[in-house]
Structure formats: structure tokens, C-alpha cells
Amino acid sequence: LAKEQHTGALLQLALLRFRGEPTFGVIKDDPQALTLVQTAAKCNDNRAQKLLSKLYFSGQHVPLSTELGNFWLEQAASHGNLAAQQLLADMAIAQQLRHTQQNDKIYRERLLMGVGILVIFMLAIIFLVKV
């Protein structure tokens, strides 16, 4: 089935190749396993796309790449992978939280600066009134 490009078979064979299964006569072959996952992912198998995104995010068997990790995660989500859809939603929430924290930090800094200026201004008025 893998020779006929059946994506489920490609993915199963890839997983066998990643870990090796001497019982089934399958030797550990990471480059071949990666090729099988990539082939299944390019055939729009959302499970393979999700696995490929995980490999890129972790840097396992491929160079670490958040760009490619995001690309394959988005592909998996667009092809109906519920875990990928949830992960993208969670990542969007985390990004919003980071943005909110940055805005809060800027607000606190400006508030402290305003309070400092107000204190200096009030001290100047008190000093001038006494003189």
C-alpha cells in the first residue's frame, strides 16, 4: 500500500522506520522515514502534516524551523486535524497574552514616568511657594 502512495500506509511505515521493527524486517532508517512522512504530508494526510510540524518544531530528524513547523501545522489544521486546530488556537491565545503583557509593561512605565513628573512638579510648586 505504501508503494501505491496510500498515505496511511506511508505514515505507518515511516513510524516503523523511525524506531525500527526487526520483528517485521524493518530496519531503523530516519532519512527514509522522513521521506515517507513528507510524501504523506504532501498528499494532504493531516496526521503526517501534524507529525511533520512536530518534527520541525522540535528539530528531530530535520533542522529546527518554527516557520516550517507553523506551515505544516496550519496545513494539518486546514485539512481537518482537530489537535492541530486546537494547538493553533492555543498558540493564538498565547500570542495575545504576550501582546497584552507588553502593552501592560509599557503602560506601567508611562504611568511611573507620569507620577515621577507629577511629584517633581509638586515639589517645585511647594519650593516656589515657600520662597
Coordinates of C-alpha atoms in Angstrom, one line a residue:
L1 CA 0.0 0.0 0.0
A2 CA 2.9 2.4 0.7
K3 CA 4.2 1.8 -2.8
E4 CA 0.8 2.9 -4.1
Q5 CA 1.1 6.1 -2.1
H6 CA -1.6 5.2 0.4
T7 CA -1.0 7.9 3.0
G8 CA -2.0 5.8 6.0
A9 CA 0.5 3.1 4.9
L10 CA 3.2 5.6 4.2
L11 CA 2.7 7.1 7.7
Q12 CA 2.7 3.7 9.4
L13 CA 5.9 2.6 7.5
A14 CA 7.5 5.9 8.5
L15 CA 6.8 5.3 12.1
L16 CA 8.2 1.8 11.8
R17 CA 11.3 3.1 10.1
F18 CA 11.8 5.8 12.8
R19 CA 12.1 3.2 15.5
G20 CA 12.9 0.1 13.6
E21 CA 11.0 -3.2 13.9
P22 CA 13.2 -6.2 13.4
T23 CA 10.2 -8.5 14.0
F24 CA 8.7 -7.2 10.7
G25 CA 12.1 -6.9 9.0
V26 CA 12.1 -3.1 9.1
I27 CA 15.4 -1.5 9.9
K28 CA 15.7 1.9 11.6
D29 CA 16.2 4.4 8.8
D30 CA 15.5 8.0 9.8
P31 CA 16.1 9.6 6.4
Q32 CA 13.8 7.1 4.7
A33 CA 11.2 7.6 7.4
L34 CA 11.3 11.4 7.0
T35 CA 10.8 11.0 3.2
L36 CA 7.8 8.8 3.8
V37 CA 6.3 11.4 6.2
Q38 CA 6.9 14.2 3.8
T39 CA 5.3 12.2 1.0
A40 CA 2.2 11.5 3.0
A41 CA 2.1 15.2 4.2
K42 CA 2.3 16.4 0.6
C43 CA -0.6 14.1 -0.2
N44 CA -2.6 16.1 2.4
D45 CA -2.6 13.5 5.1
N46 CA -3.3 15.7 8.1
R47 CA -1.7 13.2 10.5
A48 CA 1.5 13.3 8.6
Q49 CA 1.4 17.1 8.4
K50 CA 0.9 17.3 12.1
L51 CA 3.8 14.9 12.7
L52 CA 6.0 16.9 10.3
S53 CA 5.1 20.1 12.1
K54 CA 6.2 18.4 15.4
L55 CA 9.5 17.3 13.9
Y56 CA 10.2 20.9 12.7
F57 CA 9.2 22.5 16.0
S58 CA 11.5 20.0 17.9
G59 CA 14.3 19.8 15.4
Q60 CA 14.1 16.0 15.4
H61 CA 15.3 14.4 12.1
V62 CA 15.1 17.9 10.4
P63 CA 16.7 21.3 11.1
L64 CA 14.8 23.2 13.8
S65 CA 12.4 25.6 12.0
T66 CA 9.4 27.3 13.6
E67 CA 8.5 28.7 10.1
L68 CA 8.1 25.2 8.6
G69 CA 6.6 23.9 11.9
N70 CA 3.9 26.6 11.6
F71 CA 3.4 25.9 7.9
W72 CA 2.8 22.2 8.4
L73 CA 0.7 22.8 11.5
E74 CA -1.6 25.1 9.5
Q75 CA -1.8 22.6 6.7
A76 CA -2.8 19.9 9.2
A77 CA -5.4 22.2 10.7
S78 CA -6.8 23.2 7.3
H79 CA -7.2 19.5 6.4
G80 CA -9.3 18.8 9.5
N81 CA -6.8 17.7 12.1
L82 CA -8.5 18.7 15.4
A83 CA -5.4 18.6 17.5
A84 CA -3.7 20.9 15.1
Q85 CA -6.7 23.3 15.1
Q86 CA -6.7 23.3 18.9
L87 CA -2.9 23.9 19.0
L88 CA -3.2 26.8 16.6
A89 CA -6.0 28.3 18.7
D90 CA -3.9 27.9 21.9
M91 CA -0.9 29.5 20.1
A92 CA -3.0 32.5 19.1
I93 CA -4.2 32.9 22.7
A94 CA -0.6 32.7 23.9
Q95 CA 0.4 35.4 21.4
Q96 CA -2.4 37.6 22.5
L97 CA -1.3 37.2 26.1
R98 CA 2.3 38.2 25.2
H99 CA 1.0 41.2 23.4
T100 CA -1.2 42.2 26.4
Q101 CA 1.8 41.8 28.8
Q102 CA 3.9 44.0 26.5
N103 CA 1.2 46.6 26.5
D104 CA 0.8 46.4 30.3
K105 CA 4.6 46.9 30.7
I106 CA 4.6 50.0 28.5
Y107 CA 1.5 51.4 30.4
R108 CA 3.2 50.8 33.8
E109 CA 6.4 52.5 32.6
R110 CA 4.5 55.5 31.3
L111 CA 2.4 55.7 34.5
L112 CA 5.6 55.7 36.7
M113 CA 7.1 58.3 34.5
G114 CA 3.9 60.5 34.8
V115 CA 3.9 60.0 38.6
G116 CA 7.5 61.0 38.8
I117 CA 7.0 64.1 36.7
L118 CA 3.9 65.0 38.9
V119 CA 6.0 64.5 42.1
I120 CA 8.8 66.8 40.7
F121 CA 6.2 69.3 39.6
M122 CA 4.5 69.3 43.0
L123 CA 7.9 69.6 44.8
A124 CA 8.8 72.6 42.6
I125 CA 5.5 74.3 43.4
I126 CA 6.0 73.7 47.2
F127 CA 9.5 75.1 46.9
L128 CA 8.4 78.2 45.0
V129 CA 5.5 78.9 47.4
K130 CA 8.0 78.8 50.3
V131 CA 10.4 81.2 48.6

